[in-house]
Tab-separated table of C-alpha atoms and ligand atoms in Angstrom:
chain	number	residue	atom	x	y	z
A	1	MET	CA	146.088	74.105	20.127
A	2	SER	CA	148.782	76.395	18.714
A	3	LEU	CA	149.267	80.099	19.219
A	4	LEU	CA	151.527	82.550	17.392
A	5	VAL	CA	152.478	85.815	19.103
A	6	LYS	CA	153.423	87.788	16.052
A	7	GLY	CA	155.135	91.054	15.212
A	8	GLY	CA	156.338	91.959	18.694
A	9	THR	CA	159.724	92.776	20.171
A	10	VAL	CA	160.930	89.953	22.399
A	11	VAL	CA	162.851	91.140	25.462
A	12	GLY	CA	165.075	88.877	27.528
A	13	PRO	CA	168.016	89.494	29.836
A	14	THR	CA	170.514	89.120	27.013
A	15	GLY	CA	168.847	91.236	24.377
A	16	THR	CA	165.876	92.666	22.560
A	17	GLN	CA	164.876	91.682	19.043
A	18	PRO	CA	161.876	91.427	16.731
A	19	ALA	CA	160.655	87.830	16.956
A	20	ASP	CA	157.510	85.716	16.732
A	21	VAL	CA	156.806	83.205	19.471
A	22	LEU	CA	155.154	79.923	18.559
A	23	VAL	CA	153.309	78.036	21.285
A	24	GLU	CA	152.003	74.463	21.109
A	25	GLY	CA	149.766	73.482	23.990
A	26	GLU	CA	151.428	74.718	27.178
A	27	LYS	CA	154.959	75.132	25.809
A	28	ILE	CA	156.959	77.502	23.671
A	29	VAL	CA	158.156	75.528	20.655
A	30	ALA	CA	159.957	78.191	18.613
A	31	VAL	CA	161.196	81.772	18.691
A	32	LEU	CA	161.253	82.784	15.047
A	33	ASP	CA	162.899	85.484	12.997
A	34	PRO	CA	159.873	87.316	11.530
A	35	ALA	CA	161.423	87.047	8.069
A	36	PHE	CA	161.044	83.263	8.246
A	37	SER	CA	157.724	82.898	10.052
A	38	GLN	CA	155.381	84.043	7.264
A	39	THR	CA	154.462	80.472	6.399
A	40	VAL	CA	153.891	79.344	10.000
A	41	GLN	CA	150.278	78.380	10.659
A	42	ALA	CA	148.667	78.571	14.090
A	43	ASP	CA	145.139	78.110	15.455
A	44	GLU	CA	145.268	81.558	17.007
A	45	VAL	CA	147.406	84.579	16.166
A	46	ILE	CA	148.034	87.415	18.605
A	47	ASP	CA	149.140	90.668	17.019
A	48	ALA	CA	151.956	92.098	19.135
A	49	ALA	CA	153.049	94.825	16.708
A	50	GLY	CA	154.462	97.821	18.554
A	51	LYS	CA	154.574	95.862	21.812
A	52	TYR	CA	157.111	94.049	23.943
A	53	VAL	CA	156.833	90.309	24.510
A	54	ILE	CA	158.361	89.299	27.824
A	55	PRO	CA	158.393	86.187	30.007
A	56	GLY	CA	155.543	86.174	32.531
A	57	GLY	CA	156.485	87.883	35.769
A	58	ILE	CA	157.579	85.794	38.746
A	59	ASP	CA	156.838	87.296	42.138
A	60	ALA	CA	159.110	85.413	44.520
A	61	HIS	CA	157.641	86.911	47.698
A	62	THR	CA	153.916	86.858	48.479
A	63	HIS	CA	151.768	86.159	51.534
A	64	MET	CA	148.268	85.052	50.591
A	65	GLU	CA	146.062	84.471	53.655
A	66	LEU	CA	149.011	84.979	56.019
A	67	PRO	CA	147.871	84.984	59.670
A	68	PHE	CA	149.392	88.100	61.248
A	69	GLY	CA	148.636	90.131	64.365
A	70	GLY	CA	145.255	88.539	65.091
A	71	THR	CA	144.000	88.767	61.511
A	72	ALA	CA	144.996	87.328	58.109
A	73	ALA	CA	146.211	88.863	54.861
A	74	SER	CA	143.096	89.833	52.906
A	75	ASP	CA	143.895	88.187	49.575
A	76	THR	CA	143.129	84.491	49.311
A	77	PHE	CA	145.088	82.389	46.845
A	78	GLU	CA	142.143	82.869	44.521
A	79	THR	CA	141.873	86.657	44.673
A	80	GLY	CA	145.617	87.238	44.956
A	81	THR	CA	146.649	85.074	42.026
A	82	ARG	CA	143.909	86.601	39.884
A	83	ALA	CA	145.175	90.096	40.705
A	84	ALA	CA	148.719	88.944	39.954
A	85	ALA	CA	147.590	87.695	36.534
A	86	TRP	CA	145.956	91.046	35.753
A	87	GLY	CA	149.317	92.668	36.385
A	88	GLY	CA	151.419	90.357	34.205
A	89	THR	CA	152.652	87.974	36.889
A	90	THR	CA	152.211	84.319	35.963
A	91	THR	CA	154.006	82.641	38.880
A	92	ILE	CA	154.123	83.400	42.584
A	93	ILE	CA	156.278	81.886	45.282
A	94	ASP	CA	154.318	82.195	48.508
A	95	PHE	CA	155.567	81.577	52.034
A	96	ALA	CA	154.135	78.501	53.745
A	97	VAL	CA	154.332	78.944	57.501
A	98	GLN	CA	155.426	76.649	60.291
A	99	ARG	CA	154.030	78.319	63.386
A	100	THR	CA	156.330	78.070	66.409
A	101	GLY	CA	155.862	74.632	67.948
A	102	GLU	CA	154.074	73.195	64.920
A	103	VAL	CA	155.416	70.250	62.892
A	104	VAL	CA	156.936	71.749	59.719
A	105	GLN	CA	155.150	69.293	57.439
A	106	ASP	CA	151.798	70.165	59.072
A	107	GLY	CA	152.390	73.833	58.296
A	108	LEU	CA	153.152	72.917	54.700
A	109	ALA	CA	150.043	70.723	54.400
A	110	ALA	CA	147.918	73.611	55.669
A	111	TRP	CA	149.390	75.851	52.955
A	112	HIS	CA	148.653	73.326	50.236
A	113	ALA	CA	145.081	73.142	51.546
A	114	LYS	CA	144.700	76.912	51.131
A	115	ALA	CA	146.202	77.026	47.637
A	116	ASP	CA	145.430	73.794	45.867
A	117	GLY	CA	142.636	74.147	43.323
A	118	ASN	CA	142.300	77.871	44.006
A	119	CYS	CA	145.108	79.497	42.045
A	120	HIS	CA	144.735	81.260	38.702
A	121	ILE	CA	148.470	81.044	37.961
A	122	ASP	CA	151.268	78.631	38.828
A	123	TYR	CA	152.611	78.750	42.342
A	124	ALA	CA	155.401	77.414	44.512
A	125	PHE	CA	156.296	77.725	48.180
A	126	HIS	CA	159.148	78.805	50.369
A	127	MET	CA	158.910	77.602	53.981
A	128	ILE	CA	158.977	79.954	56.965
A	129	LEU	CA	160.532	78.236	59.958
A	130	GLY	CA	158.957	79.500	63.176
A	131	GLY	CA	161.790	77.979	65.161
A	132	VAL	CA	164.816	75.811	64.584
A	133	ASP	CA	165.238	72.526	66.451
A	134	ASP	CA	166.327	68.987	65.528
A	135	ASP	CA	162.933	68.192	63.995
A	136	ALA	CA	162.920	71.366	61.901
A	137	LEU	CA	166.415	70.594	60.601
A	138	LYS	CA	165.302	67.090	59.563
A	139	ALA	CA	162.217	68.601	57.952
A	140	MET	CA	164.430	70.924	55.888
A	141	ASP	CA	166.159	67.891	54.392
A	142	GLN	CA	162.832	66.212	53.675
A	143	LEU	CA	161.288	69.277	52.030
A	144	VAL	CA	164.305	69.731	49.765
A	145	ALA	CA	164.372	66.046	48.823
A	146	ASP	CA	160.648	65.349	48.405
A	147	GLU	CA	158.516	68.500	48.305
A	148	GLY	CA	160.284	70.814	45.877
A	149	ILE	CA	160.834	73.386	48.615
A	150	THR	CA	164.408	74.590	48.493
A	151	SER	CA	164.333	77.855	50.435
A	152	PHE	CA	163.612	78.613	54.085
A	153	LYS	CA	162.860	81.981	55.639
A	154	LEU	CA	164.046	82.867	59.123
A	155	PHE	CA	163.298	85.981	61.187
A	156	MET	CA	165.766	88.075	63.165
A	157	ALA	CA	162.700	90.253	63.941
A	158	TYR	CA	159.520	89.542	65.939
A	159	PRO	CA	160.808	88.032	69.213
A	160	GLY	CA	158.275	85.547	70.539
A	161	VAL	CA	156.510	85.070	67.210
A	162	PHE	CA	158.718	83.882	64.363
A	163	TYR	CA	162.082	84.886	65.820
A	164	SER	CA	165.176	82.684	65.620
A	165	ASP	CA	168.261	83.455	67.700
A	166	ASP	CA	171.765	83.419	66.241
A	167	GLY	CA	172.410	79.823	67.312
A	168	GLN	CA	169.242	78.628	65.636
A	169	ILE	CA	170.073	80.599	62.518
A	170	LEU	CA	173.554	79.121	62.385
A	171	ARG	CA	172.218	75.563	62.668
A	172	ALA	CA	169.672	76.142	59.882
A	173	MET	CA	172.414	77.627	57.726
A	174	GLN	CA	174.688	74.631	58.330
A	175	THR	CA	171.857	72.316	57.273
A	176	ALA	CA	171.166	74.408	54.178
A	177	ARG	CA	174.853	74.341	53.249
A	178	GLU	CA	174.625	70.527	53.285
A	179	ASN	CA	171.349	70.069	51.408
A	180	GLY	CA	171.717	72.949	48.927
A	181	ALA	CA	168.816	75.072	50.151
A	182	MET	CA	168.743	78.863	50.303
A	183	ILE	CA	168.302	80.668	53.602
A	184	MET	CA	166.091	83.744	53.251
A	185	MET	CA	166.431	86.286	56.023
A	186	HIS	CA	164.176	88.933	57.490
A	187	ALA	CA	167.114	91.022	58.670
A	188	GLU	CA	166.076	93.455	61.397
A	189	ASN	CA	167.311	93.382	64.991
A	190	GLY	CA	163.974	92.545	66.609
A	191	ILE	CA	165.267	92.580	70.189
A	192	ALA	CA	166.467	96.179	69.896
A	193	ILE	CA	163.380	97.197	67.903
A	194	ASP	CA	161.114	95.902	70.663
A	195	VAL	CA	162.886	98.173	73.179
A	196	LEU	CA	162.376	101.203	70.915
A	197	VAL	CA	158.724	100.285	70.380
A	198	GLN	CA	158.026	100.005	74.120
A	199	GLN	CA	159.815	103.310	74.798
A	200	ALA	CA	157.808	105.069	72.062
A	201	LEU	CA	154.494	103.733	73.343
A	202	ALA	CA	155.423	104.768	76.913
A	203	ARG	CA	155.942	108.324	75.614
A	204	GLY	CA	152.479	108.256	74.056
A	205	GLU	CA	153.840	108.007	70.512
A	206	THR	CA	151.147	105.723	69.154
A	207	ASP	CA	150.535	106.965	65.570
A	208	PRO	CA	151.404	104.814	62.527
A	209	ILE	CA	154.479	106.909	61.746
A	210	TYR	CA	156.230	105.571	64.856
A	211	HIS	CA	156.298	102.138	63.252
A	212	GLY	CA	158.985	103.346	60.865
A	213	ILE	CA	160.741	105.540	63.398
A	214	THR	CA	161.204	102.596	65.779
A	215	ARG	CA	162.745	100.415	63.037
A	216	PRO	CA	165.850	102.451	62.129
A	217	ALA	CA	168.044	101.636	59.146
A	218	ALA	CA	170.966	100.920	61.487
A	219	LEU	CA	169.091	97.917	62.899
A	220	GLU	CA	168.397	96.560	59.415
A	221	ALA	CA	172.063	97.025	58.535
A	222	GLU	CA	173.259	95.375	61.752
A	223	ALA	CA	171.070	92.319	61.239
A	224	THR	CA	172.023	92.078	57.566
A	225	ASN	CA	175.693	92.117	58.471
A	226	ARG	CA	175.160	89.549	61.242
A	227	ALA	CA	173.301	87.234	58.866
A	228	ILE	CA	176.148	87.563	56.345
A	229	SER	CA	178.684	86.702	59.065
A	230	LEU	CA	176.698	83.689	60.264
A	231	ALA	CA	176.415	82.431	56.679
A	232	GLU	CA	180.178	82.786	56.311
A	233	VAL	CA	180.697	80.649	59.417
A	234	ALA	CA	178.294	78.089	57.920
A	235	ARG	CA	180.849	77.583	55.130
A	236	ASP	CA	179.261	80.252	52.917
A	237	CYS	CA	175.715	78.953	53.072
A	238	PRO	CA	173.672	80.671	50.334
A	239	LEU	CA	171.873	83.639	51.859
A	240	TYR	CA	169.101	85.797	50.389
A	241	ILE	CA	168.114	88.984	52.194
A	242	VAL	CA	164.411	89.707	51.700
A	243	HIS	CA	162.740	93.128	51.439
A	244	LEU	CA	165.981	95.093	51.698
A	245	SER	CA	165.154	98.785	52.175
A	246	ALA	CA	168.178	100.621	53.626
A	247	SER	CA	171.351	101.887	51.942
A	248	GLN	CA	173.441	100.730	54.906
A	249	ALA	CA	172.123	97.154	54.562
A	250	LEU	CA	172.812	97.229	50.828
A	251	GLU	CA	176.416	98.234	51.527
A	252	HIS	CA	176.920	95.039	53.537
A	253	VAL	CA	175.409	92.931	50.756
A	254	ALA	CA	177.559	94.656	48.141
A	255	ALA	CA	180.735	94.151	50.185
A	256	ALA	CA	179.958	90.451	50.646
A	257	ARG	CA	179.285	90.048	46.936
A	258	ASP	CA	182.504	91.858	46.051
A	259	ASN	CA	184.221	89.240	48.205
A	260	GLY	CA	182.673	86.512	46.075
A	261	ARG	CA	180.227	85.427	48.718
A	262	ASN	CA	176.976	83.514	48.143
A	263	VAL	CA	174.892	86.496	49.232
A	264	PHE	CA	171.875	87.801	47.325
A	265	ALA	CA	169.140	90.318	47.996
A	266	GLU	CA	165.796	91.569	46.777
A	267	THR	CA	164.045	94.870	47.175
A	268	CYS	CA	160.382	95.721	46.652
A	269	PRO	CA	158.546	98.462	44.720
A	270	GLN	CA	157.456	100.194	47.938
A	271	TYR	CA	161.071	100.991	48.806
A	272	LEU	CA	161.714	102.356	45.306
A	273	TYR	CA	158.638	104.592	45.143
A	274	LEU	CA	157.240	105.305	48.621
A	275	THR	CA	158.828	107.093	51.556
A	276	LEU	CA	158.358	107.668	55.254
A	277	GLU	CA	157.264	111.200	54.376
A	278	ASP	CA	154.283	109.836	52.376
A	279	GLN	CA	153.221	108.193	55.600
A	280	LEU	CA	154.023	111.253	57.715
A	281	GLY	CA	151.943	113.490	55.456
A	282	ALA	CA	148.859	111.268	55.650
A	283	PRO	CA	146.065	112.603	57.869
A	284	GLY	CA	144.988	110.848	61.065
A	285	PHE	CA	145.362	107.080	61.010
A	286	GLU	CA	145.747	106.929	57.191
A	287	GLY	CA	149.490	106.347	57.595
A	288	ALA	CA	148.636	102.760	58.567
A	289	LYS	CA	148.325	101.974	54.844
A	290	TRP	CA	152.097	102.220	54.572
A	291	VAL	CA	153.017	100.181	57.650
A	292	CYS	CA	155.272	97.367	56.498
A	293	SER	CA	158.480	95.701	57.708
A	294	THR	CA	161.152	96.543	56.838
A	295	PRO	CA	159.615	100.061	56.933
A	296	LEU	CA	159.559	102.810	54.336
A	297	ARG	CA	162.665	104.988	54.561
A	298	SER	CA	163.101	108.765	54.564
A	299	LYS	CA	163.311	110.656	51.293
A	300	HIS	CA	165.961	112.850	52.906
A	301	GLU	CA	168.366	109.908	52.829
A	302	PRO	CA	169.637	108.254	49.630
A	303	HIS	CA	167.911	104.870	50.077
A	304	ALA	CA	165.753	104.805	46.952
A	305	LYS	CA	168.547	106.132	44.746
A	306	ASP	CA	170.910	103.500	46.132
A	307	LEU	CA	168.358	100.717	45.634
A	308	TRP	CA	167.967	101.600	41.946
A	309	LYS	CA	171.735	101.590	41.650
A	310	GLY	CA	171.858	98.221	43.424
A	311	LEU	CA	169.394	96.861	40.883
A	312	ARG	CA	171.644	97.995	38.047
A	313	SER	CA	174.811	96.588	39.652
A	314	ASN	CA	173.113	93.269	40.599
A	315	ASP	CA	173.827	93.790	44.298
A	316	LEU	CA	170.034	93.604	44.277
A	317	ALA	CA	169.098	90.663	42.076
A	318	ILE	CA	165.307	90.627	42.224
A	319	VAL	CA	162.272	92.820	42.750
A	320	SER	CA	159.479	91.006	44.617
A	321	THR	CA	156.423	92.617	46.164
A	322	ASP	CA	156.229	91.138	49.666
A	323	HIS	CA	152.518	91.280	48.845
A	324	CYS	CA	150.911	91.180	52.294
A	325	PRO	CA	147.589	93.014	51.978
A	326	PHE	CA	145.371	94.155	54.832
A	327	CYS	CA	142.251	96.297	54.550
A	328	MET	CA	142.007	99.446	56.641
A	329	LYS	CA	138.609	98.374	57.906
A	330	ASP	CA	138.829	95.792	60.689
A	331	GLN	CA	142.476	95.009	59.893
A	332	LYS	CA	144.903	97.952	59.868
A	333	GLU	CA	142.426	99.553	62.306
A	334	LEU	CA	143.425	97.013	64.946
A	335	GLY	CA	146.368	99.328	65.539
A	336	ARG	CA	144.449	102.533	66.250
A	337	GLY	CA	146.025	103.939	69.384
A	338	ASP	CA	148.965	101.493	69.220
A	339	PHE	CA	151.019	101.367	66.026
A	340	SER	CA	152.614	98.078	67.091
A	341	LYS	CA	149.248	96.362	66.563
A	342	ILE	CA	148.885	97.468	62.928
A	343	PRO	CA	149.315	94.357	60.757
A	344	ASN	CA	152.523	94.802	58.746
A	345	GLY	CA	152.214	94.718	55.003
A	346	ILE	CA	151.499	96.405	51.689
A	347	GLY	CA	149.614	94.784	48.822
A	348	GLY	CA	151.203	95.160	45.410
A	349	VAL	CA	151.225	91.843	43.562
A	350	GLU	CA	149.215	93.423	40.739
A	351	HIS	CA	151.562	96.358	40.158
A	352	ARG	CA	155.146	95.095	40.212
A	353	VAL	CA	155.588	94.638	36.452
A	354	ASP	CA	154.175	98.116	35.752
A	355	LEU	CA	155.997	99.888	38.578
A	356	LEU	CA	159.316	98.483	37.395
A	357	TYR	CA	158.553	99.385	33.801
A	358	GLN	CA	158.236	102.959	35.049
A	359	GLY	CA	161.875	102.511	36.108
A	360	VAL	CA	162.723	101.802	32.461
A	361	VAL	CA	160.872	104.939	31.346
A	362	ASP	CA	162.671	106.955	34.030
A	363	GLY	CA	166.077	105.725	32.864
A	364	GLN	CA	166.758	103.700	36.018
A	365	LEU	CA	166.829	100.264	34.334
A	366	SER	CA	167.386	98.915	30.854
A	367	LEU	CA	164.571	96.947	29.230
A	368	GLU	CA	166.666	93.801	29.612
A	369	ARG	CA	167.338	94.428	33.276
A	370	TRP	CA	163.603	95.003	33.826
A	371	VAL	CA	162.877	91.516	32.536
A	372	GLU	CA	165.791	90.015	34.416
A	373	THR	CA	164.797	91.414	37.821
A	374	ILE	CA	161.078	90.594	37.539
A	375	ALA	CA	161.200	87.213	35.792
A	376	THR	CA	164.458	85.570	34.765
A	377	THR	CA	166.484	85.940	37.945
A	378	PRO	CA	163.617	84.893	40.243
A	379	ALA	CA	163.340	81.704	38.158
A	380	ARG	CA	167.066	81.041	38.383
A	381	MET	CA	167.376	82.007	42.039
A	382	PHE	CA	164.601	79.680	43.159
A	383	GLY	CA	165.021	76.628	40.954
A	384	LEU	CA	162.310	77.247	38.346
A	385	TYR	CA	164.597	77.873	35.364
A	386	PRO	CA	164.295	77.143	32.429
A	387	GLN	CA	160.682	76.007	32.877
A	388	LYS	CA	159.906	79.613	33.844
A	389	GLY	CA	161.472	83.036	33.362
A	390	VAL	CA	162.642	82.769	29.762
A	391	ILE	CA	161.229	82.747	26.241
A	392	GLN	CA	162.835	79.774	24.578
A	393	PRO	CA	161.758	76.449	23.096
A	394	GLY	CA	160.789	73.979	25.817
A	395	SER	CA	159.863	76.590	28.409
A	396	ASP	CA	156.316	77.063	29.677
A	397	ALA	CA	154.364	79.470	27.486
A	398	ASP	CA	154.028	82.167	30.168
A	399	LEU	CA	154.118	85.416	28.224
A	400	VAL	CA	153.149	89.042	28.658
A	401	VAL	CA	152.478	91.328	25.733
A	402	TYR	CA	153.361	94.755	27.114
A	403	ASP	CA	152.254	97.994	25.510
A	404	PRO	CA	154.845	100.756	25.981
A	405	ASN	CA	152.376	103.280	24.572
A	406	GLY	CA	149.627	102.396	27.010
A	407	THR	CA	149.186	103.902	30.464
A	408	THR	CA	148.189	102.444	33.806
A	409	ARG	CA	146.556	104.395	36.595
A	410	ILE	CA	146.653	102.655	39.948
A	411	SER	CA	143.617	102.972	42.180
A	412	ALA	CA	141.673	100.947	44.714
A	413	GLU	CA	138.641	101.660	42.528
A	414	THR	CA	140.056	99.596	39.694
A	415	HIS	CA	142.564	97.162	41.171
A	416	HIS	CA	141.733	93.482	41.580
A	417	MET	CA	143.406	92.830	44.915
A	418	ASN	CA	141.094	92.306	47.877
A	419	MET	CA	142.014	95.593	49.539
A	420	ASP	CA	139.951	98.670	50.364
A	421	HIS	CA	142.815	101.047	49.565
A	422	SER	CA	145.997	101.187	47.518
A	423	ALA	CA	149.423	102.206	48.780
A	424	TYR	CA	150.004	103.540	45.250
A	425	GLU	CA	146.683	105.401	44.830
A	426	GLY	CA	146.828	107.776	41.875
A	427	PHE	CA	150.170	106.578	40.451
A	428	GLU	CA	150.299	106.943	36.647
A	429	ILE	CA	152.574	104.569	34.756
A	430	ALA	CA	153.708	104.919	31.169
A	431	GLY	CA	153.093	101.356	30.044
A	432	ARG	CA	150.359	98.760	30.233
A	433	VAL	CA	149.872	95.003	30.382
A	434	ASP	CA	148.061	94.187	27.152
A	435	LYS	CA	147.831	90.384	27.167
A	436	VAL	CA	148.838	87.665	29.604
A	437	ILE	CA	149.366	84.049	28.642
A	438	SER	CA	149.760	81.339	31.272
A	439	ARG	CA	150.950	77.922	30.053
A	440	GLY	CA	149.542	78.625	26.598
A	441	SER	CA	146.154	79.967	27.777
A	442	VAL	CA	145.309	83.620	27.172
A	443	ILE	CA	144.098	84.749	30.596
A	444	VAL	CA	144.084	88.526	30.152
A	445	ALA	CA	143.366	90.275	26.849
A	446	ASP	CA	142.522	93.900	26.160
A	447	GLY	CA	141.091	94.612	29.575
A	448	ASN	CA	139.129	91.364	29.858
A	449	TYR	CA	139.789	88.411	32.120
A	450	HIS	CA	139.644	84.881	30.736
A	451	GLY	CA	141.510	82.945	33.417
A	452	ARG	CA	140.030	80.584	35.947
A	453	LYS	CA	140.557	79.384	39.447
A	454	GLY	CA	142.259	75.994	39.422
A	455	HIS	CA	144.308	76.656	36.277
A	456	GLY	CA	147.402	77.323	38.400
A	457	ARG	CA	149.548	74.330	39.299
A	458	TYR	CA	151.918	73.688	42.159
A	459	LEU	CA	155.554	73.873	41.041
A	460	ARG	CA	158.169	71.688	42.671
A	461	ARG	CA	161.364	73.672	42.615
A	462	GLY	CA	164.940	72.549	42.168
A	463	LEU	CA	168.009	74.048	43.809
A	464	SER	CA	169.083	77.583	42.971
A	465	SER	CA	171.057	78.018	39.744
A	466	TYR	CA	173.288	80.429	41.676
A	467	LEU	CA	174.657	77.827	44.092
A	468	VAL	CA	178.419	77.711	44.294
B	1	DUC	N1	157.926	90.279	56.610
B	1	DUC	C1	157.517	89.903	55.450
B	1	DUC	O1	158.306	89.394	54.685
B	1	DUC	N2	156.253	90.076	55.093
B	1	DUC	C2	155.271	90.638	55.912
B	1	DUC	C3	155.742	91.052	57.225
B	1	DUC	C4	157.158	90.843	57.479
B	1	DUC	O2	157.665	91.197	58.499
B	2	ZN	ZN1	159.947	89.703	56.454
B	3	ZN	ZN1	179.737	95.245	43.869
B	4	ZN	ZN1	157.140	88.903	53.319
């Protein structure tokens, strides 16, 4: 089966040009100058005139079915990957979880059991380590060697749940330096945050807004800097800061990078577009919709402006969603009367490609940088390149035809995520996903869904292309 995506403008990190993309089976076989493709025959032709053709989005940070705070993230691998596909994302990297005390490989097997046969798009895993001991360190080596898992997330937040202390972090970093893996860090000082949370609750400050107030930027910056220092001691172990939200944390990342260090970071659409004041202005318990960690930051500080700048300068390499959806009903509501019991997370896997395209329209990012931050760099960072993240012969035919003249209106009424609300309700975006192709199959076309559960395959990842 061959497919020709014809007449569009192909966008990649190094440039934008009119080109036709020829697909055979699941692979791209040629990227053709339109002047020379008139004679090319294909079983199916997609007209991409007036549209951009970009590599399928790669969301390197999702949490389908994540157990959290006595409940579980509301998207299954089936519903979440389908919503991702609708929004132009053709690969996710989800976080498998080793619960504290559990054998790492058992945690991984449980994640495969949730995902396998259920995904609409291709998927890979990072591994969350719920504690670092001799067995976990051995498991890191085994996962890198045999399972295609080459990145491990640790938590400086959540004492007693996922938390690792500095000694544990250092040991995991030393192991990663040896085996080539990436350490991903949730950088917030959880010990200090817990004190602030208890003090707030004792004062009767129980509303959702106190979630953000008790997680100040200074404690994100402190943890970020500490993680960077520990990685330096571990002979410059590669370090990737997840969900970076604060200017002060970004400054530490930028300084490390200016020193040539192996330090990388991502941000998420919520920190580019939503603020603490959105949450503050919400009536009653509605602010719970925006409870996530790291938290939304104040619009009276320059965080969002600095994050956009960081995306341009590459101090922020990637935009991922940290898709971690919870419904208000029966889930977020668990924290009525005690903000610390609101499950942390915002769902957005469906909207990342569009929300970042709005950044192009607003003059924040170039077209090329849009593609780089949502697709190409995630592939390179996490060992999926050049199978994913690029339009070139030999790569998987994961393509999005994007209509710059279309519009997208975000609403819980129309989204495909399993959530009873949207953190982005009412947002209007100047651009629209027109068609989505996953490994040569057209799965979204003109507002219709043609994908299927089970189409998505598990991807074994290699080491990061950015390893020094
Ligand atoms: N960190 C994440 O990365 N996702 C959800 C909650 C959290 O703390
Ligand atoms: Zn986190
Ligand atoms: Zn710099
Ligand atoms: Zn996350």
